Structure formats: structure tokens, C-alpha cells
Coordinates of C-alpha atoms and ligand atoms in Angstrom, one line a residue:
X1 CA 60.2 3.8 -37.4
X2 CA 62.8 2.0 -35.4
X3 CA 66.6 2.5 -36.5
X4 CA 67.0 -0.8 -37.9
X5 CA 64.2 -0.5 -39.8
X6 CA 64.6 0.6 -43.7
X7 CA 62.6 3.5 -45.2
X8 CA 61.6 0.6 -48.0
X9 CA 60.8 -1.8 -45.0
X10 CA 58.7 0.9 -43.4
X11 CA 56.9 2.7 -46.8
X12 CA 57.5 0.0 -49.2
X13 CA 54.8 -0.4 -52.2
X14 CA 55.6 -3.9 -53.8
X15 CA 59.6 -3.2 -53.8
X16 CA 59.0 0.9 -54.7
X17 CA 59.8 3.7 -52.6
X18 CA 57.3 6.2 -52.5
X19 CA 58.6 9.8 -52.1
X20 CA 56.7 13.3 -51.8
X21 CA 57.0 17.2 -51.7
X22 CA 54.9 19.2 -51.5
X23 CA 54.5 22.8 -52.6
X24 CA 51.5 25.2 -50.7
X25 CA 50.4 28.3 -51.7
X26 CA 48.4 30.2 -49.1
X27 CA 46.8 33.0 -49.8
X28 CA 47.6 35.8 -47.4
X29 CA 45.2 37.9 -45.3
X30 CA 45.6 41.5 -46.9
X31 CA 42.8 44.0 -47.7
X32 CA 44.7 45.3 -50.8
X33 CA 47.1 43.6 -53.3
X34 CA 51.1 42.3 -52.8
X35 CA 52.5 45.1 -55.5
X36 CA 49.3 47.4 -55.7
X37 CA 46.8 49.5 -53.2
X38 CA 43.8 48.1 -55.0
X39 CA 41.2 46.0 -53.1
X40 CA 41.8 42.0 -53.4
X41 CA 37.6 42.0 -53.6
X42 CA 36.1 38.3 -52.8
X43 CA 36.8 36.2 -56.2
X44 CA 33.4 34.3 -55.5
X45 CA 30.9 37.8 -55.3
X46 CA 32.7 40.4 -57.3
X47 CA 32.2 40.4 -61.1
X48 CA 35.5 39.5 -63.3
X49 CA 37.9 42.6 -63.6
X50 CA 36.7 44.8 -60.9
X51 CA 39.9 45.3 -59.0
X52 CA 43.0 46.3 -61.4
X53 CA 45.7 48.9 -61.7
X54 CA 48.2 49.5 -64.4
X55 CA 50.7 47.0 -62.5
X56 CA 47.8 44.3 -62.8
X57 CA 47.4 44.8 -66.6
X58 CA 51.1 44.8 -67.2
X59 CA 50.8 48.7 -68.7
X60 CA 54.0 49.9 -69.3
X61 CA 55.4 52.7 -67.0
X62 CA 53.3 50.7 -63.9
X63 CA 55.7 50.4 -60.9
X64 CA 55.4 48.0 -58.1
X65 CA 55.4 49.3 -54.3
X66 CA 55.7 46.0 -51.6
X67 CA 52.5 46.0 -49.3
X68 CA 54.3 45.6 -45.6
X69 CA 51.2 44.0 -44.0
X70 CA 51.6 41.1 -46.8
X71 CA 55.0 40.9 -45.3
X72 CA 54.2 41.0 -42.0
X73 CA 52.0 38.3 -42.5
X74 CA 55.1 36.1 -44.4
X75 CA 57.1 36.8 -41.3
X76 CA 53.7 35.5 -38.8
X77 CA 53.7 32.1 -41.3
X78 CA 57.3 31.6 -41.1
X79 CA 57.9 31.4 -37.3
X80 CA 54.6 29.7 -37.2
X81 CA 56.7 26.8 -39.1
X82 CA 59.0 27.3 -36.5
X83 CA 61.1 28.5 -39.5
X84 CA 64.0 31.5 -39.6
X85 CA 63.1 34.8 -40.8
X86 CA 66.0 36.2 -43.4
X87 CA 67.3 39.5 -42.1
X88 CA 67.9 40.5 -46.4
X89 CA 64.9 39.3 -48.8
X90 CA 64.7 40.4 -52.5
X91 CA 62.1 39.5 -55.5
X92 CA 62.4 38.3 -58.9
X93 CA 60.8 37.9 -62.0
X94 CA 60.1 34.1 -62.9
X95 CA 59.6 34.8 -66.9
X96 CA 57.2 32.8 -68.5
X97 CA 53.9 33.2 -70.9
X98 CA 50.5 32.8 -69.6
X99 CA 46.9 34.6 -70.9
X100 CA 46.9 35.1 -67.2
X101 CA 49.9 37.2 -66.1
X102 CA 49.9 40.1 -68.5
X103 CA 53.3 41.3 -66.8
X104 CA 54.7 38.4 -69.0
X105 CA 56.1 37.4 -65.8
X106 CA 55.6 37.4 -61.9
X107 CA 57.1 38.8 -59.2
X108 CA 58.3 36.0 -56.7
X109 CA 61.7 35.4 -54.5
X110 CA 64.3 33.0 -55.5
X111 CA 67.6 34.0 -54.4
X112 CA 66.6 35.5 -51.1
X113 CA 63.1 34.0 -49.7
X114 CA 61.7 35.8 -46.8
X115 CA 61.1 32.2 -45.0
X116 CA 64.5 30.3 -44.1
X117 CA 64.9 26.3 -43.7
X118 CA 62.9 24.8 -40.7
X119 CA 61.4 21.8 -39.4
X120 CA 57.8 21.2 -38.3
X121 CA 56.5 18.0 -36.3
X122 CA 53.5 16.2 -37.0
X123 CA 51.7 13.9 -34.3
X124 CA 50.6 10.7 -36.0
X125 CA 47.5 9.0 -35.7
X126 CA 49.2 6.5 -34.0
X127 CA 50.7 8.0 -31.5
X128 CA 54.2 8.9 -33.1
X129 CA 55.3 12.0 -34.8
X130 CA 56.5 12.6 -38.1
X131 CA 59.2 15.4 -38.8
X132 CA 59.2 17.5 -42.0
X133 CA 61.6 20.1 -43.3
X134 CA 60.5 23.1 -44.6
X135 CA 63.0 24.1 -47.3
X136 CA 61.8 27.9 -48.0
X137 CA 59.1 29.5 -48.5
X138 CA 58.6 32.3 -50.8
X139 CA 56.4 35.5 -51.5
X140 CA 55.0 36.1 -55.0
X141 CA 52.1 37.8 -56.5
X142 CA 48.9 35.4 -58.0
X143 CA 48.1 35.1 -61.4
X144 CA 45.1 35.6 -62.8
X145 CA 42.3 33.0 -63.7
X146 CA 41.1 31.6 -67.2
X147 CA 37.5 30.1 -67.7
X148 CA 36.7 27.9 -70.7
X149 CA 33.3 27.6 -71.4
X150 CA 31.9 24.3 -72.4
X151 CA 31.0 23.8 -76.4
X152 CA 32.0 28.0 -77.0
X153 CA 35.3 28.8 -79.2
X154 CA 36.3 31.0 -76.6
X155 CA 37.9 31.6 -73.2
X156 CA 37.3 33.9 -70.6
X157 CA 39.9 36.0 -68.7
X158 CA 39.3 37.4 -64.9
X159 CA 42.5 39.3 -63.5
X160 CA 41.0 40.2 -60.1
X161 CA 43.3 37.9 -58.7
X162 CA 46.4 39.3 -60.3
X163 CA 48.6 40.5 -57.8
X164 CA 47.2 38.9 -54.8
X165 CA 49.4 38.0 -51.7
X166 CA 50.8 34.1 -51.8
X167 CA 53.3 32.7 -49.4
X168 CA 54.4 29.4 -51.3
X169 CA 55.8 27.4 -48.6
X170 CA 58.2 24.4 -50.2
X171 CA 58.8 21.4 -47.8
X172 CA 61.5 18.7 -48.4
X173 CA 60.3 15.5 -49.9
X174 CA 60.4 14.0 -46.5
X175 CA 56.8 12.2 -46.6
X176 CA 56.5 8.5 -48.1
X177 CA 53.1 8.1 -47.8
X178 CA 49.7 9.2 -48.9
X179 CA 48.7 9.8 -45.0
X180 CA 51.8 11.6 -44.4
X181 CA 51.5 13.6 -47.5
X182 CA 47.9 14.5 -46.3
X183 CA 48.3 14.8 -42.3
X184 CA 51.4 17.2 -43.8
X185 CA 48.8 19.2 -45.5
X186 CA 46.3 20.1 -42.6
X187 CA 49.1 20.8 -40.0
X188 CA 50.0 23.5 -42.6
X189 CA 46.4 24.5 -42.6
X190 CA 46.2 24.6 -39.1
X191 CA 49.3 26.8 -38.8
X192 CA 48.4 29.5 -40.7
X193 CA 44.8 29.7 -38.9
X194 CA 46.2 29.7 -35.9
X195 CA 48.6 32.3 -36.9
X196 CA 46.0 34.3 -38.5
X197 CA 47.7 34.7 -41.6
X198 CA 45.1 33.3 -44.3
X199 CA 41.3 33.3 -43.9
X200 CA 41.6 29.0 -44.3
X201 CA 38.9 28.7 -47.0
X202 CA 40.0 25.4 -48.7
X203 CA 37.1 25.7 -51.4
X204 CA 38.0 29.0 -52.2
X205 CA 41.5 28.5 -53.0
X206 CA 42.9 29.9 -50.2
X207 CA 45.5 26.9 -49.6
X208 CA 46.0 25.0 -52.6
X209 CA 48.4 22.2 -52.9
X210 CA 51.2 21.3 -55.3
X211 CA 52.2 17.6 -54.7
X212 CA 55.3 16.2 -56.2
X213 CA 55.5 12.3 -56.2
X214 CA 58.1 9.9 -57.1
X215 CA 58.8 6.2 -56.6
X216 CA 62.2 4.7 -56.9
X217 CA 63.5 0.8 -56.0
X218 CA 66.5 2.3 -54.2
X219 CA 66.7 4.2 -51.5
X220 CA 69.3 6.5 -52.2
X221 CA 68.2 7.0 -55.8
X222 CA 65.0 9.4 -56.4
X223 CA 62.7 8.6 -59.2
X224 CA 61.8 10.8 -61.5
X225 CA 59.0 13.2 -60.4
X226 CA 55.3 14.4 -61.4
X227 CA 53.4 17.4 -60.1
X228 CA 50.1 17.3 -59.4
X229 CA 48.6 20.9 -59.4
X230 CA 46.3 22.7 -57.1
X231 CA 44.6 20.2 -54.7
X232 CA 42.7 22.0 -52.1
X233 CA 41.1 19.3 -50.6
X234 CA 43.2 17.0 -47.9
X235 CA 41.2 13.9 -48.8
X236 CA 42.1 14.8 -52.6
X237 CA 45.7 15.1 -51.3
X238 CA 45.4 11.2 -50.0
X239 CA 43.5 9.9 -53.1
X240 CA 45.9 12.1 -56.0
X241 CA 49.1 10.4 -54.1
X242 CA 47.8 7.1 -53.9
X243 CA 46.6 7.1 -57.4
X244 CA 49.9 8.5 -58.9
X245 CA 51.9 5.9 -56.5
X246 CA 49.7 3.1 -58.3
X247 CA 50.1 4.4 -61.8
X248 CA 53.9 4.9 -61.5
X249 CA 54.6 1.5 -60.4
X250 CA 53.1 0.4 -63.1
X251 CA 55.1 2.4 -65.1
X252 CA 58.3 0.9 -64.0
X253 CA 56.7 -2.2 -63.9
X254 CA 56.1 -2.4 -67.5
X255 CA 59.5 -1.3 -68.6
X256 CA 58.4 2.2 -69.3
X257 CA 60.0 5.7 -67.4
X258 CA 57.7 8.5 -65.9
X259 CA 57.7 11.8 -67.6
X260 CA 58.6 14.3 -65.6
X261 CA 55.1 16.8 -66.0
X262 CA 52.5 18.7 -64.3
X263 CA 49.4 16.5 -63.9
X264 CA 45.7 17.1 -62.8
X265 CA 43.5 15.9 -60.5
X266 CA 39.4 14.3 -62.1
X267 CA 38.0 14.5 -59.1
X268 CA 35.2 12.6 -60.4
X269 CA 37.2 9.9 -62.4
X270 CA 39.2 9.9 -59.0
X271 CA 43.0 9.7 -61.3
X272 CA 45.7 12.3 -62.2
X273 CA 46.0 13.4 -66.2
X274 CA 48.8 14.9 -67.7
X275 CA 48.8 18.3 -68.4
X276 CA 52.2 19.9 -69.6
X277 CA 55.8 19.2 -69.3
X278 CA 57.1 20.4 -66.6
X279 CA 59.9 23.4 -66.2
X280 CA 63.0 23.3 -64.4
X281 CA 64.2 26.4 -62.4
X282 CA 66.8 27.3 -65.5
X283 CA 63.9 27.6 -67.5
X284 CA 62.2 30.4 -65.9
X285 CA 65.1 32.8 -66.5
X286 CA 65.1 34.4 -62.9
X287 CA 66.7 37.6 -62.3
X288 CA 66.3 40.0 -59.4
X289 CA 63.3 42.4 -59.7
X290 CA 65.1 46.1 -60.6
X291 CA 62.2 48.0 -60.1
X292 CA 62.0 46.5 -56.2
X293 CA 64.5 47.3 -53.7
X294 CA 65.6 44.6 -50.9
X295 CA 64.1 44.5 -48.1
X296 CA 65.7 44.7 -44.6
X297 CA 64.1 42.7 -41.5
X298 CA 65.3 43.5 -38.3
X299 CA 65.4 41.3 -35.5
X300 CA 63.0 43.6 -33.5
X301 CA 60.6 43.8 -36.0
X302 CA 60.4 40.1 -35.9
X303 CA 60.5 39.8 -32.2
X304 CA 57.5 42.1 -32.2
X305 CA 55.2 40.2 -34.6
X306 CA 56.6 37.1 -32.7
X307 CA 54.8 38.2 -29.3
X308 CA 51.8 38.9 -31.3
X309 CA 51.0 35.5 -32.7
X310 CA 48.1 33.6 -31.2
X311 CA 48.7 29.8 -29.8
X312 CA 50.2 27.6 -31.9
X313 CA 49.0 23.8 -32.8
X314 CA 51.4 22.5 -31.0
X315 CA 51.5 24.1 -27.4
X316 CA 46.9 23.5 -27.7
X317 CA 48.4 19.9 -28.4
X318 CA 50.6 20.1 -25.1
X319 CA 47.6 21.8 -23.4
X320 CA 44.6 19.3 -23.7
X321 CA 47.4 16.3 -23.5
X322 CA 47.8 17.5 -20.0
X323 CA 43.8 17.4 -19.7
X324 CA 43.6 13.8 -20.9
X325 CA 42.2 14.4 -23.8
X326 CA 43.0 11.7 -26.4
X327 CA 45.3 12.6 -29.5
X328 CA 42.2 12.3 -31.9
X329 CA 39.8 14.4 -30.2
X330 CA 42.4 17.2 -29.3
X331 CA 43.2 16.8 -33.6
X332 CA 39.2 17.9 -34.0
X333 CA 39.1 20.6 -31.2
X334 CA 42.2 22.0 -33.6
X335 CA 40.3 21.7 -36.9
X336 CA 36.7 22.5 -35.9
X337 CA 37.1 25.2 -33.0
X338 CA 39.7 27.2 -34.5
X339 CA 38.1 30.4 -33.1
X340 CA 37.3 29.0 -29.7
X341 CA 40.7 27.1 -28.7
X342 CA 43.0 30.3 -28.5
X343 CA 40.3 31.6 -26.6
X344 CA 40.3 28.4 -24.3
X345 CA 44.0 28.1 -24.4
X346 CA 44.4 31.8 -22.7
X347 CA 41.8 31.4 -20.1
X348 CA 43.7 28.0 -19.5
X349 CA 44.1 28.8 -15.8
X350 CA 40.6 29.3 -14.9
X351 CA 40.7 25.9 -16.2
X352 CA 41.4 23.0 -13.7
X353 CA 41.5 19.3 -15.6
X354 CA 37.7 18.0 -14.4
X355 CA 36.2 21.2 -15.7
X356 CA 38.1 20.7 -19.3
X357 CA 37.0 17.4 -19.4
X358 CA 33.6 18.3 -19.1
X359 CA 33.5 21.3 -21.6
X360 CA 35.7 19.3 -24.2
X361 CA 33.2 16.6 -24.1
X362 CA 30.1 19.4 -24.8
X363 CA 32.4 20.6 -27.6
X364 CA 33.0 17.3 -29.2
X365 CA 29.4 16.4 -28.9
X366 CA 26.3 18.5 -28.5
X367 CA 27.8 21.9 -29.1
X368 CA 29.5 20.3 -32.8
X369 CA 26.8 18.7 -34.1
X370 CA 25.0 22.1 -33.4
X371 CA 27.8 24.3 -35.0
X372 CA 27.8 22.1 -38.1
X373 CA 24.3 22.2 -38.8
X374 CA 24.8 26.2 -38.2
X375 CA 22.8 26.2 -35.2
X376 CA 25.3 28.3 -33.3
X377 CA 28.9 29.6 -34.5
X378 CA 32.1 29.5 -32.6
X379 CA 31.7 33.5 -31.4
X380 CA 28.1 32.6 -30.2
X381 CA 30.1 29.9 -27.7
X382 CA 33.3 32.9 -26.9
X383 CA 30.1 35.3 -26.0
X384 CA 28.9 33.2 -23.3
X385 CA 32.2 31.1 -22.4
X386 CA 32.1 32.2 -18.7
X387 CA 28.4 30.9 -17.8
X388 CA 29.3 27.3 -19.9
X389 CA 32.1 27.6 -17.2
X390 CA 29.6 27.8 -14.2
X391 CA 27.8 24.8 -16.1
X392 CA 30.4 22.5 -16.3
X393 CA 30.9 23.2 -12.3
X394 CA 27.7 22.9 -11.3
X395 CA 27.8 19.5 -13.4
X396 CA 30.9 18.2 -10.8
X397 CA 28.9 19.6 -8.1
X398 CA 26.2 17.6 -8.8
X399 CA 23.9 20.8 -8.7
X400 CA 22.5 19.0 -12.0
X401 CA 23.4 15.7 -14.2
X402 CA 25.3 15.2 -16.3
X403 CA 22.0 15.0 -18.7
X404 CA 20.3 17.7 -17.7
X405 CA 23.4 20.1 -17.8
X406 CA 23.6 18.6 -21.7
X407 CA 20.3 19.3 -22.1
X408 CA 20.8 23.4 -20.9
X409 CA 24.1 23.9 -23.5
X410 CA 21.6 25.4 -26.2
X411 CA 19.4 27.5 -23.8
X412 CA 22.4 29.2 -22.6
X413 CA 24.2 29.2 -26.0
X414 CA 21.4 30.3 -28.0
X415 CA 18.9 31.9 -25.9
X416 CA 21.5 33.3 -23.1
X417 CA 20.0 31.9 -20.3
X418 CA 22.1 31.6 -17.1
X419 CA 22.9 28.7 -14.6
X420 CA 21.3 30.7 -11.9
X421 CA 17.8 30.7 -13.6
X422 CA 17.9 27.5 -15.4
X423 CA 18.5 25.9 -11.6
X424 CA 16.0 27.9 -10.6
X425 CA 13.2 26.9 -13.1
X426 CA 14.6 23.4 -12.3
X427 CA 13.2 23.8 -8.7
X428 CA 16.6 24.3 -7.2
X429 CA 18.3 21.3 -9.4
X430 CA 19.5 18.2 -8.7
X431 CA 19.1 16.8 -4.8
X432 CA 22.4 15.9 -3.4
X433 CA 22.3 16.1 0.1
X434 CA 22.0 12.7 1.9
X435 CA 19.4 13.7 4.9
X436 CA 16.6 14.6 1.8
X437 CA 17.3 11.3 -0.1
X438 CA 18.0 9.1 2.4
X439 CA 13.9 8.9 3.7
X440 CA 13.3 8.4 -0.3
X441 CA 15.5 5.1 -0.5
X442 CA 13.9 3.6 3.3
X443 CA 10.4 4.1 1.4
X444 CA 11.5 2.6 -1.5
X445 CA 12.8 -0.1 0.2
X446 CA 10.0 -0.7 2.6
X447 CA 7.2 -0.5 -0.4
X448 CA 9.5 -3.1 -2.4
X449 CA 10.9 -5.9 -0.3
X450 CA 10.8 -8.3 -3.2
X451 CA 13.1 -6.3 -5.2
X452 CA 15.6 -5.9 -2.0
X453 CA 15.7 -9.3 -1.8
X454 CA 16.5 -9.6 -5.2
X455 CA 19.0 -6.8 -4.9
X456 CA 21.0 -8.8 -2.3
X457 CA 21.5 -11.6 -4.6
X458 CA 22.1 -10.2 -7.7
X459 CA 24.0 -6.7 -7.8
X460 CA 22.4 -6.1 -11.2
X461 CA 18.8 -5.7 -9.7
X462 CA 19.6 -2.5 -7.8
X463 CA 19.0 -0.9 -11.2
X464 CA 14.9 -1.0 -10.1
X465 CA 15.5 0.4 -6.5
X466 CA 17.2 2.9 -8.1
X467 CA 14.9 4.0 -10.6
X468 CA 12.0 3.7 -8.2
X469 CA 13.9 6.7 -5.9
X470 CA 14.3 8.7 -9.4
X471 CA 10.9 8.2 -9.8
X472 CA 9.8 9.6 -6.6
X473 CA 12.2 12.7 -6.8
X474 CA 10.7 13.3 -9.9
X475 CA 13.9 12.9 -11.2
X476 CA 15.9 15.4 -9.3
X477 CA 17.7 12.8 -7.2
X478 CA 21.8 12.4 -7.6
X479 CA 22.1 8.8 -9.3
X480 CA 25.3 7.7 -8.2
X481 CA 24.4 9.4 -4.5
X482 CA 21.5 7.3 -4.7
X483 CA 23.4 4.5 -5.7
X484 CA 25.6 5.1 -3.1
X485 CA 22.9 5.1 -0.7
X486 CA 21.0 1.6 -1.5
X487 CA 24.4 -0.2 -1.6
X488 CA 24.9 0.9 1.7
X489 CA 21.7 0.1 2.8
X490 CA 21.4 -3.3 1.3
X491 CA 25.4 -4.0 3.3
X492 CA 23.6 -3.5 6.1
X493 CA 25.4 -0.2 7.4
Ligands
MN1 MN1 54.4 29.5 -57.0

């Protein structure tokens, strides 16, 4: 956006203002509960109500003891946001009533959030980058999870998840679109990964997304706002925005005001319903957590997790930029090869740029197409990393084509076969030397003097010369050498 731009000039919806926040909660990577050593189980494979404890029933007498690694984990996501870490956090309760929190309230942070203010940058698909605050983000304790059945009078009440590790990470409504809402949403997703801080499984519920959207005709003058609750898809994220954009504008259009509400997402009636009105903070009652002592974070502490974070987006971003890899792909090496890239990124000075180039392109190609149909997985390609590295150089040294060293990614993924033999079996590889060749292309071009004719006139017709030296090599030959070799011959020198 260039300085003399407006926002309204940039973001502008038919005269409207289109302004968004949004509100994560991810789902931290603990074996055993934020307040309680019980097991957090898998919520997909484990039968309702298997892992509970007095806290998680709300029994009275039931203390709460913090879980450091849940911490720990906070701390990894909060200089993953290139946030600051406070050096004093405390919890509260956040009353409210729910069938699904039998404490009656639950335990988060409000006055002292573990996460301090910060600002994260997000490269745009068009080359640009978008900057987004972070206000805070939180720790608190899940609630648990009500079921009601089609056609029965009844409901069904699971409190597995009761107690489970969130990190609610709020940003500043600095995003004005539905892309920059959504692009917002997987560079979160991509930070935690890489900081190893949530397992990243959107369809389980491991990131879900709280989206606050407002439009307003002035710029310095927010409309008022509606929620839309627990998105945990990023292509969701695009379509709820747009859709409640669309339906507010109409709105204001028609004279009426927006209620300020929670709303839904019908993923199959692709539009946003209301569900209840929606709280302010005052509501909630909030007041520090007696039965919880402060916490104290020293600077060491966080130094120490600090050096034990993996690679961040951002510095993979700066990496395979200096490899030439465009913006797009290097966006899809992040999201599909979240395994493999940290992996790539610390053996990045066995790495020369040529060498990248050719791996990236087996990655983006071949080797994804095979990882999403489950032929392979990521660790299958970490296992045998170093020989796909002998590939790729045997590739520039024209030991084999480009083709055939394509053709050899499965055998030595898969079925852990090595250069050596493969070049081997292929009768030694590709023929690149000039002296062997060079009596190929005189025989060609003695058996074929119509064709060299042809050839001199029209540059197009070497293709046949070409392909009858392939032929003879039984396809061994270097094409460009041999290339090479009849344009040379055909000049005359
Ligand atoms: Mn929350």
C-alpha cells in the first residue's frame, strides 16, 4: 500500500471498511493436562469420559497444580511470534455457566498473559508483506464437549477435553481482507509447527479460529463487531469473512445496525448464523485464581528454550529465496514438508544453489504427488536424504538425465536403492564424454544427409539428428552434449 493511498482506497467494499481480529486457540503438545497429571488421550479413539480427575469434574476440595511443560511450550509459541515473554504471569477464573465446564468457570490469564505484544510479518502472494500485531496471548484450560443427537430429547456430555492445554493467541484487528484474514491464519499454523508446540491437526481441532469482523464507512470509526466461532479450516476462514463482509453491508445498507454476537459457520449453506449475544470482558467477572500462585520466568529459562526451537518460517523463507525458489513454491515446501524443511534448512551447507534447485523441484513434484497419495511419508525422505543428495549431483553431472534421475526418486525412496547400483544396472548411466559420442553423430550424419541438409536450413530439424543418436545409444547419450555436438558439426567446426 503506498502512503498516499487510504486503507478505504486500498480495502474498500462499496464505500465500507472491512476490519478483522482474530482470536486462535492452539492446542498445546503435552502428554497430560494444563491443571491435572491425567492423560489428555486422543478425543477421536478414546471413549467419552476416560481421562478425568476431581479438578476436571469440578469436585470440591480438587486443587490445581500448573503443568511446566504446557508452559514451556507457551513460552516456545510466544518467541515463535517473535513476541516478549512476561518475566510475572498469573491465572484467573473467567466465570461463566456452561454443561461443559463443571468448575463453573475456567482457568485462563487476563491480567498477566504469559505472551507479551509483538508483531509478526506475512509475505503476500504478491510479493509484499503484510504486518500483524499480536496483542497477547493467553494460557487457559479447554472446556469440555457437548453432542446433540439428531431427533433424541437429550444431549451428550464428553469431558476428556476438560483441562486440556490452549494457548489463545489474540492479534490486533490489523487485516482488512478475507485473504489477509486467511494468509494470517496459516502463518500462525506454520509457526507453531515449526516450533513444535501443537501437533497441527486442523480437523481435529488442534487450531481453531475465532474471527471477529466489522465494517465501518470511516476510517477512524470501527463498526460494531461479530464473532464467528471455531473455524478450523483456512479456506473456511476466507469464505466466513467474505460472507459476513457481504451480510453486514447489507446491514448498514438497509438502514439496520449489526448486533454485536457470536455467529456460526454452515459449512454446507456456505453463511454465518447467529448463535448468542456476545459478552464483554466485564461480564465474565475475572479475578486472579487464589488456589494458583504466580509464576516467575526468568530470562535464562527463556534463553534456553530459545536455543532449542527449530527454524522458523521466516529464516526457510530467507533460505530457499537465496536458492531462487519462487515465493509460492517455498509457501508449499513450508506447508507440505513441515518434517523435511528443518531437516533441509540444518544441512543447508552441504547444500550449494544448483543442487537445491534440483531437490526442490523432486519435492514439489514427483516426491508430493507421492507423499499425498501416502506412497511415502516425510521421515521415509529424512531416512535416505543423503543418497537423494548423490542423485541430484549425479543429475548436474550428467551421470543420468534429468528423466531418468526422476524416474529413480521412488526406487531409492521406497525400496532404498543407491545411486551406485542404480548407475550400475543402468550400464554405467548416461554417456557424456565427447570421444564416445562424437563417432555416433558422424554416423548419423553420414546415414542421413537429407536430414543435414535440412538441418542447415531450418534450426528446428536438428530435433531428428538428434533423436537418431539417442536412438543409437540406446538412449544413454547426454541430449544437450549431443546437441552440442551436431550444431557444431553442422557450423562446420
Ligand atoms: Mn479462549
Amino acid at each position: 500500500m503506498s502512503s498516499r493511498q487510504s486503507k478505504m482506497q486500498v480495502y474498500g467494499v462499496e464505500g465500507y471498511l472491512p476490519t478483522i481480529g482474530i482470536e486462535c486457540h492452539v492446542q498445546l503438545k503435552t502428554d497430560t493436562k494444563l491443571f491435572a497429571p491425567v492423560a489428555v488421550g486422543n478425543f477421536r479413539a478414546d471413549a467419552a469420559n476416560q481421562h478425568l480427575t476431581p479438578l476436571c469434574l469440578g469436585l470440591p476440595g480438587a486443587l490445581p497444580v500448573i503443568n511446566r511443560k504446557a508452559v514451556d511450550l507457551a513460552i516456545c509459541a510466544g518467541l515463535a511470534l517473535d513476541c516478549g515473554i512476561a518475566s510475572v504471569t498469573s491465572f484467573d477464573r473467567k466465570h461463566y455457566f456452561y454443561p461443559d465446564l463443571p468448575l463453573g468457570y475456567q482457568i485462563s490469564q487476563h491480567y498477566q498473559p504469559l505472551v507479551l505484544a509483538g508483531e509478526i510479518i506475512i509475505p503476500l502472494p504478491d510479493g509484499g508483506q503484510k504486518a500483524v500485531g499480536i496483542h497477547h496471548a493467553h494460557l487457559e484450560a479447554d472446556a469440555g464437549k457437548l453432542t446433540h443427537p439428531k431427533g433424541r430429547d437429550y444431549s451428550l456430555l464428553d469431558l476428556n477435553r476438560v483441562g486440556v492445554p490452549l494457548l489463545e493467541i489474540v492479534s490486533q484487528p490489523d487485516m482488512h481482507s478475507p485473504t489477509e484474514a486467511q494468509l494470517y491464519a496459516k502463518e500462525i499454523y506454520l509457526r507453531m509447527i515449526y516450533a513444535g508446540v501443537c501437533e497441527g491437526d486442523l480437523s481435529a481441532g488442534h487450531l481453531r479460529f475465532d474471527v471477529n469482523v466489522s465494517v465501518s464507512d470511516r476510517e477512524d470509526v470501527l463498526g460494531t463487531r461479530t464473532e464467528i466461532k471455531n473455524l478450523n479450516s483456512f479456506r473456511f476462514i476466507h469464505q466466513a469473512v467474505t460472507y459476513e463482509i457481504d451480510r453486514q453491508i447489507k446491514l448498514h445498507r438497509g438502514g439496520e445496525s449489526v448486533v454485536q454476537e457470536t455467529r456460526g459457520w454452515d459449512e454446507q449453506g456456505k453463511s454465518t448464523f447467529a448463535q448468542r449475544s456476545k459478552e464483554d470482558a466485564q461480564d465474565y467477572r475475572y479475578m486472579p485464581d487464589p488456589d494458583l500462585p504466580p509464576l516467575q520466568i526468568t530470562e535464562a529459562h527463556v534463553d534456553s528454550l530459545k536455543k532449542s526451537l527449530n527454524v522458523s518460517p521466516p529464516a526457510v523463507r530467507d533460505l530457499l529465496k537465496g536458492w531462487r525458489i519462487t515465493a509460492s513454491s517455498i509457501e508449499i515446501m513450508l506447508e507440505e514438508w513441515s518434517v523435511l524443511v528443518p531437516v533441509i534448512y540444518e544441512n543447508r551447507q552441504t547444500l550449494d544453489g544448483p543442487r537445491a534447485v534440483v531437490l526442490v523441484n523432486w519435492l514439489l513434484g514427483d516426491l508430493l504427488a507421492a507423499l499425498k497419495q501416502s506412497r511415502l511419508t516425510q521421515k521415509d525422505i529424512v531416512a535416505t536424504w543423503s543418497e537423494l543428495l548423490v542423485l541430484a549431483q549425479a543429475v548436474l553431472d550428467d551421470k543420468v538425465s534429468a528423466t531418468g534421475g526422476k524416474k529413480w526418486l521412488m526406487e531409492i525412496v521406497q525400496d532404498k536403492k543407491t545411486v551406485a547400483r542404480l548407475l550400475q544396472a543402468a550400464g554405467g548411466g548416461q554417456i557424456s564424454d565427447v570421444a564416445t559420442l562424437q563417432p555416433l553423430v558422424d554416423r548419423v550424419f553420414d546415414q542421413h544427409p537429407g536430414a543435414v541438409e535440412d538441418a542447415r536450413v531450418d534450426s528446428k530439424a536438428i530435433g531428428f539428428l538428434v533423436g537418431k543418436v539417442m536412438q543409437d545409444s540406446r538412449g544413454r547419450a547426454n541430449p544437450s552434449l549431443v546437441n552440442d555436438l551436431i550444431k557444431r558439426k553442422l557450423a562446420g567446426s
